[in-house]
């Protein structure tokens, strides 16, 4: 709620609009005692708004606390994610409640309304919930969701709304970055400053240009009767491990949040070179629980899971976390999901998911409880790459395909070089030096990506650009999607980026940093989708220049690689993985219900 829209925090928009209501006497922020809500409490002081703080799991309890403190006859529940509430509309709801001595106001059956996030109800209704529904999960989390589910317990006033509020298909809540983008676009198109945008003009705009609603149409609104699900996602990034694990987990987290309404908490270990990965997750609007390096990982994870009781624990790490710890998490009735995990802890998972890895054929699954899924269809790509691919116009998409079929020898060949987010063996500069010695018949325009966890990233970038006028360096770009879409081939460290290149149909020379990577990369060579090059004692091999020549000179071979690569990775892997997770959760829930009945 402190993220800005049109330069002002979301909570400012809400308070500003409520202060314009003629029927409201007192505004109170009822938030949690969690440290993460301290900034909200501090900001409320600057607005002279009182703050009450209570249990993070008990929203109803916070409402009861507020009612005891201020003794209102009518309570208006306002969601903290609704920056476009309409003062006139809210006053109208309160008038309906008063004039008909009702306990709650609801729309007549069949009436659709764009206004959302505000529910007036009587003190009688709150007292009823306090005495009858204190332990009801819907009442505790959604408050008025209980009233909507139990209209026979209260006096309900059913209403119609004016035509200026009747619109379907638009989402006016802010829970994801896509929602923020949507609201910024509304202000931009209508030329509105913070606080000056009103719902009737938004309705008119969306009727005239329905495509605007598509910006966040993929986000699924959590039903008022839905009891929230929580996912803890365990991953690390930076240092010697790169950013691939974080990239994959962000894609899964985004789908769990946007498609299924999960609350997400990342569990990450801090340490040398890892700060950039943690900030990347926070920048994607996810909470992060951080452990200092060399601390007890198992005890930290057990405590975090006991506190949050996650519906699912998703793990994509290369630490020594044991299956014993996963068993303890399962005892909390959490579903344990591992991704691309070759350790013995995989035997303790409920669901083990893998991209196509040859090593899977040699694993012993004796005694395992895991449901195992593997294949190209479960390859997870980063959200930015998916967004870049979707953003291509039809003309650009056609050119992307034509690039693999027709090569214009009269122009320079465009090459992308990326050694991952941390480049643990410091290969970027040696590769630049090798390419700088290339003396083939065709010019090379080379884009180098210097990752966010690379030491002296700016200095390396400057050395690269000083080396050759055809070289350009990108330090810690937001993602590779836009860069990949522009190049003809790539020199990439094996990892998530290899699959992203394949998705765009870009042929690549894959550098394998260790034996496990070399074994995994066989799926590309076996499919004819890439060349593979293993390091020699953590350094580029002596024949690396030969490898470069093989990639850039073999036009027909390069085009064939691109076509094969593009046929392997369709980009829907993250959604398939999240669908599998939810299916497993539902299966576990059914099993628990059957045991309880028995």
Coordinates of C-alpha atoms in Angstrom, one line a residue:
X1 CA 0.0 0.0 0.0
X2 CA 3.0 2.3 0.1
X3 CA 3.8 1.7 -3.6
X4 CA 3.1 4.8 -5.7
X5 CA 0.4 5.4 -8.3
X6 CA 0.8 8.8 -10.1
X7 CA 3.5 9.7 -7.5
X8 CA 1.4 9.1 -4.4
X9 CA 1.2 5.9 -2.2
X10 CA -1.9 3.7 -2.7
X11 CA -2.9 4.3 0.9
X12 CA -2.8 8.1 0.2
X13 CA -5.3 7.7 -2.6
X14 CA -7.6 5.7 -0.4
X15 CA -7.4 8.2 2.5
X16 CA -7.8 11.2 0.2
X17 CA -11.0 9.8 -1.3
X18 CA -12.5 8.8 2.1
X19 CA -11.9 12.3 3.4
X20 CA -14.1 13.5 0.6
X21 CA -17.0 11.4 1.8
X22 CA -19.7 13.4 3.6
X23 CA -21.0 10.5 5.6
X24 CA -17.7 9.3 7.2
X25 CA -16.7 10.8 10.5
X26 CA -13.6 8.8 11.4
X27 CA -10.9 7.0 9.4
X28 CA -8.8 4.3 11.1
X29 CA -6.0 2.1 9.7
X30 CA -6.3 -1.4 11.2
X31 CA -3.1 -3.1 10.3
X32 CA -0.9 -5.9 11.8
X33 CA 1.7 -6.0 14.5
X34 CA 4.2 -7.4 12.0
X35 CA 7.4 -5.4 11.6
X36 CA 6.7 -5.3 7.8
X37 CA 3.8 -3.0 8.5
X38 CA 5.9 -0.5 10.6
X39 CA 6.4 1.8 7.6
X40 CA 2.7 1.9 7.0
X41 CA 2.1 2.9 10.6
X42 CA 4.8 5.6 10.3
X43 CA 3.3 7.0 7.1
X44 CA -0.2 7.1 8.7
X45 CA 1.2 9.6 11.2
X46 CA 2.1 12.0 8.5
X47 CA -1.6 11.9 7.4
X48 CA -2.9 12.3 11.0
X49 CA -4.7 9.0 10.7
X50 CA -5.0 6.8 13.8
X51 CA -3.6 3.3 13.6
X52 CA -4.6 0.1 15.4
X53 CA -2.5 -3.0 15.2
X54 CA -3.5 -6.6 15.7
X55 CA -3.0 -10.2 14.7
X56 CA -1.9 -10.7 11.1
X57 CA -4.2 -13.8 10.8
X58 CA -7.3 -12.1 12.4
X59 CA -8.8 -9.3 10.3
X60 CA -12.1 -9.6 12.2
X61 CA -10.3 -9.2 15.5
X62 CA -8.8 -5.9 14.3
X63 CA -12.3 -4.7 13.3
X64 CA -13.6 -5.5 16.7
X65 CA -10.6 -3.7 18.3
X66 CA -11.4 -0.6 16.2
X67 CA -15.1 -0.7 17.0
X68 CA -14.3 -1.0 20.8
X69 CA -12.0 2.0 20.5
X70 CA -14.3 4.4 18.5
X71 CA -17.8 3.0 19.1
X72 CA -19.3 3.6 15.6
X73 CA -22.9 2.8 14.7
X74 CA -21.8 2.0 11.2
X75 CA -18.5 0.4 10.0
X76 CA -17.2 0.8 6.5
X77 CA -14.7 -1.9 5.5
X78 CA -12.3 -0.4 3.0
X79 CA -9.8 -2.7 1.3
X80 CA -6.2 -1.4 1.2
X81 CA -6.0 -2.4 -2.4
X82 CA -8.7 -0.1 -3.8
X83 CA -7.3 3.2 -4.8
X84 CA -10.3 4.3 -6.9
X85 CA -13.1 4.2 -4.4
X86 CA -15.7 6.8 -5.2
X87 CA -16.8 9.2 -2.4
X88 CA -20.3 9.7 -3.9
X89 CA -20.8 5.9 -4.3
X90 CA -19.6 5.2 -0.7
X91 CA -22.0 7.9 0.7
X92 CA -24.8 6.4 -1.3
X93 CA -24.1 2.9 0.3
X94 CA -24.2 4.4 3.8
X95 CA -27.4 6.2 3.1
X96 CA -29.1 3.0 1.9
X97 CA -27.9 1.3 5.1
X98 CA -29.3 4.1 7.3
X99 CA -32.6 4.8 5.6
X100 CA -33.6 1.1 5.6
X101 CA -32.1 0.2 9.0
X102 CA -30.2 -2.5 7.3
X103 CA -27.1 -4.4 8.5
X104 CA -25.5 -4.8 5.1
X105 CA -25.9 -3.6 1.5
X106 CA -25.5 -6.0 -1.5
X107 CA -26.1 -5.7 -5.2
X108 CA -29.3 -7.1 -6.6
X109 CA -28.8 -10.4 -8.4
X110 CA -27.5 -9.9 -11.9
X111 CA -26.3 -6.3 -11.3
X112 CA -22.6 -5.8 -12.2
X113 CA -20.6 -3.0 -10.7
X114 CA -17.1 -1.7 -11.4
X115 CA -16.8 -0.2 -7.9
X116 CA -15.2 -2.6 -5.4
X117 CA -13.4 -2.6 -2.1
X118 CA -16.0 -0.9 0.1
X119 CA -18.6 -2.6 2.4
X120 CA -20.7 -0.7 4.9
X121 CA -22.3 -2.8 7.7
X122 CA -24.0 -2.1 11.0
X123 CA -22.5 -2.5 14.5
X124 CA -25.2 -5.1 15.0
X125 CA -23.6 -7.2 12.2
X126 CA -20.2 -6.8 13.7
X127 CA -21.4 -7.8 17.2
X128 CA -23.1 -10.9 15.6
X129 CA -19.8 -12.0 14.0
X130 CA -18.0 -11.3 17.3
X131 CA -20.3 -13.7 19.2
X132 CA -20.9 -16.3 16.5
X133 CA -18.1 -16.3 14.0
X134 CA -14.8 -15.5 15.9
X135 CA -13.3 -18.8 14.7
X136 CA -14.8 -18.9 11.3
X137 CA -12.0 -18.7 8.8
X138 CA -14.0 -16.7 6.3
X139 CA -15.0 -14.2 8.9
X140 CA -11.5 -13.9 10.3
X141 CA -9.9 -13.3 6.9
X142 CA -12.6 -11.5 4.9
X143 CA -15.0 -10.1 7.5
X144 CA -17.8 -9.1 5.2
X145 CA -17.4 -12.3 3.2
X146 CA -19.1 -14.0 6.1
X147 CA -22.1 -11.6 5.8
X148 CA -22.4 -12.3 2.1
X149 CA -22.3 -16.1 2.8
X150 CA -24.9 -15.8 5.6
X151 CA -27.5 -13.2 4.5
X152 CA -30.2 -15.0 6.6
X153 CA -28.4 -13.9 9.8
X154 CA -28.7 -10.1 9.0
X155 CA -31.0 -7.5 7.4
X156 CA -29.8 -7.1 3.8
X157 CA -30.6 -4.1 1.6
X158 CA -30.3 -5.1 -2.1
X159 CA -29.6 -2.2 -4.5
X160 CA -29.1 -1.3 -8.1
X161 CA -26.4 1.1 -9.3
X162 CA -26.3 3.9 -11.9
X163 CA -25.1 3.2 -15.5
X164 CA -21.8 5.0 -14.8
X165 CA -20.8 2.2 -12.5
X166 CA -22.0 -0.7 -14.6
X167 CA -19.1 -2.4 -16.2
X168 CA -17.7 -6.0 -16.3
X169 CA -14.2 -7.2 -17.1
X170 CA -12.1 -4.5 -15.4
X171 CA -10.0 -5.2 -12.3
X172 CA -9.6 -2.2 -10.0
X173 CA -7.7 -3.9 -7.1
X174 CA -3.9 -3.6 -6.7
X175 CA -2.2 -6.8 -5.7
X176 CA 0.4 -7.3 -8.4
X177 CA 2.8 -5.2 -10.5
X178 CA 0.4 -5.7 -13.5
X179 CA -2.3 -3.9 -11.5
X180 CA 0.1 -1.0 -10.8
X181 CA 0.8 -0.7 -14.5
X182 CA -2.9 -0.7 -15.2
X183 CA -3.6 2.2 -12.8
X184 CA -0.6 4.2 -14.1
X185 CA -1.9 3.8 -17.6
X186 CA -5.4 5.1 -16.6
X187 CA -3.8 8.2 -15.1
X188 CA -1.6 8.7 -18.2
X189 CA -4.3 8.3 -20.7
X190 CA -6.8 10.6 -18.9
X191 CA -4.0 13.1 -18.0
X192 CA -5.0 12.8 -14.3
X193 CA -2.9 13.8 -11.3
X194 CA -2.9 11.8 -8.1
X195 CA -6.4 12.0 -6.5
X196 CA -8.1 13.6 -9.5
X197 CA -9.2 10.4 -11.3
X198 CA -12.9 9.4 -10.8
X199 CA -14.7 6.2 -11.5
X200 CA -17.3 7.4 -14.0
X201 CA -14.6 8.7 -16.4
X202 CA -12.7 5.4 -15.9
X203 CA -15.9 3.6 -16.9
X204 CA -16.2 5.7 -20.1
X205 CA -12.6 5.2 -21.0
X206 CA -12.7 1.4 -20.6
X207 CA -15.9 1.2 -22.6
X208 CA -14.2 3.2 -25.4
X209 CA -11.0 1.2 -25.2
X210 CA -11.6 -2.3 -23.7
X211 CA -8.0 -3.2 -24.5
X212 CA -6.7 -1.3 -21.5
X213 CA -8.4 -3.8 -19.2
X214 CA -6.2 -6.5 -20.7
X215 CA -3.1 -5.1 -18.9
X216 CA -4.1 -6.9 -15.7
X217 CA -6.9 -9.2 -16.9
X218 CA -4.8 -12.3 -16.2
X219 CA -4.8 -11.6 -12.5
X220 CA -7.5 -13.6 -10.7
X221 CA -9.3 -11.8 -7.9
X222 CA -9.5 -13.8 -4.7
X223 CA -13.1 -14.5 -3.8
X224 CA -14.4 -13.1 -0.5
X225 CA -15.2 -16.6 0.6
X226 CA -11.8 -17.9 -0.2
X227 CA -9.5 -18.7 2.7
X228 CA -6.0 -17.7 1.7
X229 CA -3.2 -20.0 0.7
X230 CA 0.4 -19.2 1.4
X231 CA 3.5 -20.4 -0.4
X232 CA 7.0 -20.3 1.1
X233 CA 9.6 -20.3 -1.8
X234 CA 13.1 -21.3 -0.8
X235 CA 15.8 -20.2 -3.2
X236 CA 19.1 -18.3 -3.4
X237 CA 20.9 -16.3 -6.0
X238 CA 24.1 -14.5 -6.7
X239 CA 27.7 -15.4 -5.8
X240 CA 28.8 -18.7 -7.3
X241 CA 25.3 -20.0 -7.9
X242 CA 24.0 -17.4 -10.3
X243 CA 20.5 -16.1 -10.7
X244 CA 18.8 -19.1 -12.4
X245 CA 17.1 -20.4 -9.3
X246 CA 15.7 -17.0 -8.4
X247 CA 14.5 -16.5 -12.0
X248 CA 12.6 -19.8 -12.0
X249 CA 11.1 -19.2 -8.6
X250 CA 10.0 -15.7 -9.5
X251 CA 8.1 -17.1 -12.4
X252 CA 6.4 -19.7 -10.2
X253 CA 5.6 -17.2 -7.5
X254 CA 4.1 -14.8 -10.0
X255 CA 1.8 -17.5 -11.3
X256 CA 0.8 -18.7 -7.9
X257 CA 0.0 -15.1 -6.9
X258 CA -1.7 -13.8 -10.1
X259 CA -3.5 -17.0 -11.1
X260 CA -4.4 -18.6 -7.8
X261 CA -4.3 -15.8 -5.3
X262 CA -1.5 -17.2 -3.1
X263 CA 0.3 -15.0 -0.5
X264 CA 4.1 -15.5 -1.2
X265 CA 7.1 -15.4 1.1
X266 CA 10.6 -16.0 -0.2
X267 CA 13.1 -17.6 2.1
X268 CA 16.6 -16.6 1.0
X269 CA 20.1 -16.7 2.6
X270 CA 22.2 -13.5 2.5
X271 CA 25.9 -13.5 2.0
X272 CA 28.7 -12.4 -0.3
X273 CA 27.3 -11.4 -3.7
X274 CA 23.7 -12.3 -2.8
X275 CA 22.2 -8.9 -2.0
X276 CA 21.3 -8.2 -5.7
X277 CA 19.2 -11.4 -5.8
X278 CA 17.3 -10.5 -2.7
X279 CA 16.6 -7.0 -4.0
X280 CA 15.4 -8.4 -7.3
X281 CA 12.8 -10.5 -5.5
X282 CA 11.7 -7.5 -3.4
X283 CA 11.6 -5.4 -6.5
X284 CA 9.0 -7.9 -7.9
X285 CA 6.7 -7.0 -4.9
X286 CA 7.4 -10.2 -2.9
X287 CA 8.2 -10.4 0.8
X288 CA 11.6 -11.9 1.7
X289 CA 12.6 -13.6 4.9
X290 CA 16.4 -13.4 5.1
X291 CA 18.9 -15.7 6.9
X292 CA 22.5 -14.7 7.4
X293 CA 25.0 -17.0 5.7
X294 CA 26.6 -19.7 7.9
X295 CA 23.4 -19.8 10.2
X296 CA 21.3 -22.9 10.8
X297 CA 19.2 -23.2 7.6
X298 CA 17.2 -26.2 8.9
X299 CA 16.1 -24.5 12.1
X300 CA 15.3 -21.3 10.2
X301 CA 13.1 -23.1 7.7
X302 CA 11.3 -25.1 10.4
X303 CA 10.6 -22.0 12.5
X304 CA 9.4 -20.1 9.4
X305 CA 7.0 -22.9 8.4
X306 CA 5.7 -23.3 11.9
X307 CA 4.9 -19.5 12.0
X308 CA 3.3 -19.3 8.6
X309 CA 1.9 -22.8 8.1
X310 CA 2.3 -22.6 4.4
X311 CA 0.0 -24.5 2.1
X312 CA 3.0 -25.3 -0.1
X313 CA 6.8 -25.2 0.4
X314 CA 8.5 -24.8 -2.9
X315 CA 12.3 -25.4 -3.0
X316 CA 14.9 -24.8 -5.7
X317 CA 18.3 -24.7 -3.9
X318 CA 21.7 -26.3 -3.9
X319 CA 22.2 -26.3 -0.1
X320 CA 22.6 -29.2 2.4
X321 CA 18.9 -29.0 3.5
X322 CA 18.0 -32.5 4.5
X323 CA 14.9 -34.6 3.7
X324 CA 14.3 -34.9 7.4
X325 CA 13.5 -31.2 7.5
X326 CA 11.1 -31.6 4.6
X327 CA 9.4 -34.4 6.4
X328 CA 8.8 -32.0 9.4
X329 CA 7.4 -29.5 7.0
X330 CA 5.0 -32.1 5.6
X331 CA 3.9 -32.9 9.2
X332 CA 2.5 -29.3 9.3
X333 CA 0.2 -30.4 6.5
X334 CA 2.2 -28.5 3.9
X335 CA 2.7 -29.8 0.4
X336 CA 6.5 -30.0 -0.4
X337 CA 7.5 -29.4 -4.0
X338 CA 11.1 -29.6 -5.3
X339 CA 12.3 -28.3 -8.7
X340 CA 15.3 -29.7 -10.5
X341 CA 16.7 -31.3 -7.4
X342 CA 19.1 -34.2 -7.7
X343 CA 19.8 -34.7 -3.9
X344 CA 18.4 -37.4 -1.7
X345 CA 15.9 -34.9 -0.2
X346 CA 13.9 -35.4 -3.4
X347 CA 12.6 -38.7 -1.8
X348 CA 10.8 -36.6 0.8
X349 CA 8.9 -34.4 -1.6
X350 CA 5.2 -34.7 -2.5
X351 CA 6.0 -33.4 -6.0
X352 CA 9.4 -33.4 -7.8
X353 CA 9.5 -31.5 -11.1
X354 CA 12.3 -31.4 -13.6
X355 CA 13.2 -29.8 -16.9
X356 CA 14.5 -32.5 -19.3
X357 CA 17.7 -33.7 -17.5
X358 CA 19.5 -36.9 -18.5
X359 CA 20.5 -37.5 -14.9
X360 CA 16.9 -38.3 -14.0
X361 CA 17.3 -41.8 -15.7
X362 CA 20.0 -42.8 -13.2
X363 CA 18.2 -41.7 -10.0
X364 CA 17.0 -44.3 -7.5
X365 CA 13.5 -43.4 -6.4
X366 CA 13.0 -46.4 -4.0
X367 CA 10.9 -45.5 -1.0
X368 CA 10.0 -42.2 -2.4
X369 CA 6.6 -40.6 -1.9
X370 CA 7.1 -38.1 -4.7
X371 CA 5.0 -37.7 -7.8
X372 CA 7.7 -37.1 -10.5
X373 CA 7.3 -35.0 -13.6
X374 CA 9.9 -34.2 -16.2
X375 CA 10.2 -32.8 -19.7
X376 CA 10.6 -29.8 -21.9
X377 CA 7.0 -28.9 -21.0
X378 CA 8.2 -28.0 -17.5
X379 CA 11.0 -25.6 -18.5
X380 CA 10.4 -22.4 -16.5
X381 CA 11.3 -19.1 -18.2
X382 CA 11.7 -15.8 -16.5
X383 CA 8.7 -13.4 -16.4
X384 CA 10.6 -10.7 -18.3
X385 CA 11.4 -13.1 -21.2
X386 CA 7.8 -14.1 -21.5
X387 CA 6.7 -10.5 -21.4
X388 CA 9.2 -9.6 -24.1
X389 CA 8.0 -12.4 -26.3
X390 CA 4.3 -11.5 -25.8
X391 CA 5.1 -7.8 -26.5
X392 CA 6.4 -8.5 -30.0
X393 CA 4.1 -7.3 -32.7
X394 CA 2.9 -9.6 -35.4
X395 CA 5.4 -8.1 -37.8
X396 CA 8.2 -8.6 -35.2
X397 CA 7.2 -12.2 -34.5
X398 CA 7.3 -12.9 -38.2
X399 CA 10.8 -11.4 -38.5
X400 CA 11.8 -13.6 -35.6
X401 CA 10.8 -16.7 -37.5
X402 CA 12.3 -15.4 -40.7
X403 CA 15.6 -14.8 -38.9
X404 CA 16.0 -18.6 -38.5
X405 CA 15.1 -19.1 -42.2
X406 CA 16.9 -16.3 -44.0
X407 CA 20.2 -14.7 -43.1
X408 CA 21.2 -11.4 -44.7
X409 CA 24.9 -11.7 -45.3
X410 CA 25.2 -8.0 -46.0
X411 CA 24.7 -6.9 -42.4
X412 CA 26.7 -7.6 -39.3
X413 CA 25.8 -10.7 -37.3
X414 CA 24.3 -9.8 -33.9
X415 CA 25.7 -11.8 -31.0
X416 CA 24.6 -11.9 -27.3
X417 CA 27.1 -12.9 -24.6
X418 CA 25.9 -13.6 -21.1
X419 CA 27.7 -15.5 -18.3
X420 CA 24.8 -15.2 -15.9
X421 CA 24.0 -12.9 -13.0
X422 CA 27.3 -13.5 -11.2
X423 CA 29.8 -14.9 -13.8
X424 CA 31.5 -16.9 -11.1
X425 CA 34.6 -17.7 -13.2
X426 CA 35.0 -14.2 -14.6
X427 CA 34.6 -15.2 -18.2
X428 CA 32.9 -12.2 -19.7
X429 CA 36.1 -10.2 -20.3
X430 CA 38.1 -13.2 -21.7
X431 CA 35.3 -13.9 -24.1
X432 CA 35.3 -10.3 -25.3
X433 CA 39.0 -10.5 -25.9
X434 CA 38.6 -13.7 -27.9
X435 CA 35.8 -12.3 -30.0
X436 CA 37.8 -9.1 -30.6
X437 CA 40.4 -11.3 -32.3
X438 CA 37.8 -12.7 -34.7
X439 CA 38.8 -12.0 -38.3
X440 CA 36.1 -13.6 -40.4
X441 CA 34.4 -12.2 -43.5
X442 CA 31.5 -10.9 -41.5
X443 CA 31.3 -8.1 -38.9
X444 CA 30.0 -9.0 -35.5
X445 CA 27.9 -6.7 -33.4
X446 CA 28.1 -8.0 -29.9
X447 CA 26.0 -7.2 -26.8
X448 CA 27.6 -8.2 -23.5
X449 CA 25.4 -8.7 -20.4
X450 CA 27.3 -8.0 -17.2
X451 CA 25.2 -9.4 -14.4
X452 CA 24.1 -7.6 -11.2
X453 CA 26.3 -9.7 -8.9
X454 CA 29.5 -9.4 -11.0
X455 CA 32.4 -7.7 -9.2
X456 CA 33.4 -4.3 -10.8
X457 CA 30.5 -4.6 -13.3
X458 CA 30.9 -1.0 -14.5
X459 CA 34.6 -1.3 -14.9
X460 CA 34.3 -4.5 -16.9
X461 CA 31.6 -2.9 -19.1
X462 CA 33.8 0.0 -19.8
X463 CA 36.7 -2.2 -20.8
X464 CA 34.5 -4.1 -23.2
X465 CA 33.2 -1.0 -24.9
X466 CA 36.7 0.5 -25.2
X467 CA 37.9 -2.7 -26.8
X468 CA 35.7 -2.5 -30.0
X469 CA 33.3 0.0 -31.5
X470 CA 31.0 -3.0 -32.3
X471 CA 30.8 -4.0 -28.7
X472 CA 28.1 -2.7 -26.3
X473 CA 27.7 -3.7 -22.6
X474 CA 24.5 -3.9 -20.5
X475 CA 25.0 -3.8 -16.8
X476 CA 22.4 -5.6 -14.7
X477 CA 19.5 -5.2 -17.3
X478 CA 16.0 -5.9 -16.0
X479 CA 15.9 -9.0 -18.2
X480 CA 17.3 -10.6 -21.3
X481 CA 14.0 -10.8 -23.2
X482 CA 14.4 -7.6 -25.3
X483 CA 18.1 -8.3 -26.0
X484 CA 17.4 -11.9 -27.1
X485 CA 14.7 -10.8 -29.5
X486 CA 17.3 -8.7 -31.4
X487 CA 20.2 -11.1 -31.9
X488 CA 21.1 -13.9 -34.3
X489 CA 23.1 -16.2 -32.0
X490 CA 24.4 -16.3 -28.5
X491 CA 27.3 -17.4 -26.3
X492 CA 25.6 -18.2 -23.0
X493 CA 26.6 -20.0 -19.7
X494 CA 24.4 -23.0 -19.4
X495 CA 21.3 -22.4 -17.2
X496 CA 17.9 -20.7 -17.5
X497 CA 19.2 -18.4 -20.2
X498 CA 19.9 -21.4 -22.5
X499 CA 16.2 -22.2 -22.4
X500 CA 15.2 -18.6 -22.9
X501 CA 17.4 -18.4 -26.0
X502 CA 15.8 -21.6 -27.3
X503 CA 12.3 -20.1 -26.7
X504 CA 13.2 -17.3 -29.1
X505 CA 14.8 -19.7 -31.6
X506 CA 18.2 -18.2 -31.1
X507 CA 21.1 -20.7 -31.8
X508 CA 23.7 -20.7 -29.1
X509 CA 27.1 -21.9 -27.9
X510 CA 26.5 -23.1 -24.3
X511 CA 29.4 -22.8 -21.9
X512 CA 29.2 -25.5 -19.2
X513 CA 30.8 -24.4 -15.9
X514 CA 31.0 -28.0 -14.4
X515 CA 30.4 -31.6 -15.2
X516 CA 26.8 -31.6 -14.1
X517 CA 26.1 -28.7 -16.4
X518 CA 27.8 -30.5 -19.3
X519 CA 25.7 -33.6 -18.6
X520 CA 22.5 -31.5 -18.5
X521 CA 23.3 -29.7 -21.7
X522 CA 23.3 -33.0 -23.6
X523 CA 19.6 -32.4 -24.1
X524 CA 20.5 -29.5 -26.4
X525 CA 23.1 -31.3 -28.4
X526 CA 21.0 -34.5 -28.7
X527 CA 18.2 -32.3 -30.1
X528 CA 20.5 -30.4 -32.4
X529 CA 19.4 -27.2 -30.7
X530 CA 22.8 -25.8 -29.6
X531 CA 26.6 -26.3 -29.5
X532 CA 28.1 -27.1 -26.1
X533 CA 31.5 -26.2 -24.8
X534 CA 32.9 -27.3 -21.4
X535 CA 35.5 -25.3 -19.5
X536 CA 39.0 -26.4 -18.9
X537 CA 40.0 -25.9 -15.3
X538 CA 37.4 -23.2 -14.9
X539 CA 38.9 -21.4 -18.0
X540 CA 37.9 -21.1 -21.6
X541 CA 39.3 -24.1 -23.6
X542 CA 42.2 -23.6 -26.1
X543 CA 39.9 -24.1 -29.0
X544 CA 37.3 -21.5 -28.0
X545 CA 38.0 -19.4 -31.1
X546 CA 37.3 -22.4 -33.2
X547 CA 34.0 -22.8 -31.4
X548 CA 33.1 -19.2 -32.1
X549 CA 33.9 -19.6 -35.8
X550 CA 31.8 -22.8 -36.0
X551 CA 28.8 -20.8 -34.6
X552 CA 29.0 -17.6 -36.6
X553 CA 30.2 -19.1 -39.9
X554 CA 27.8 -22.0 -40.4
X555 CA 24.7 -20.1 -41.6
X556 CA 22.7 -23.2 -42.5
X557 CA 23.6 -25.1 -39.3
X558 CA 22.8 -22.0 -37.2
X559 CA 19.4 -21.6 -38.8
X560 CA 18.7 -25.3 -38.3
X561 CA 19.6 -25.0 -34.6
X562 CA 17.3 -22.1 -34.2
X563 CA 14.4 -23.9 -35.7
X564 CA 15.0 -27.0 -33.5
X565 CA 15.4 -24.9 -30.4
X566 CA 12.2 -22.9 -30.9
X567 CA 10.2 -26.2 -31.3
X568 CA 11.3 -27.4 -27.8
X569 CA 10.4 -24.6 -25.4
X570 CA 6.9 -23.2 -25.7
X571 CA 7.1 -20.9 -22.7
X572 CA 4.1 -22.3 -20.7
X573 CA 6.3 -24.2 -18.2
X574 CA 5.7 -21.9 -15.2
X575 CA 2.0 -22.2 -15.6
X576 CA 2.1 -26.0 -15.9
X577 CA 4.3 -26.2 -12.8
X578 CA 1.9 -24.0 -10.8
X579 CA -1.1 -26.1 -12.1
X580 CA 0.6 -29.2 -10.8
X581 CA 1.2 -27.6 -7.5
X582 CA -2.4 -26.6 -7.0
X583 CA -3.5 -30.1 -8.2
X584 CA -1.3 -31.7 -5.5
X585 CA -2.6 -29.3 -2.9
X586 CA -6.2 -30.2 -3.8
X587 CA -5.3 -33.8 -3.7
X588 CA -3.8 -33.5 -0.2
X589 CA -6.9 -31.6 1.0
X590 CA -9.1 -34.4 -0.3
X591 CA -7.0 -37.0 1.5
X592 CA -7.2 -35.1 4.8
X593 CA -11.0 -34.7 4.4
X594 CA -11.3 -38.5 3.8
X595 CA -9.2 -39.3 6.9
X596 CA -11.3 -36.9 9.0
X597 CA -14.5 -38.5 7.8
X598 CA -13.1 -42.0 8.5

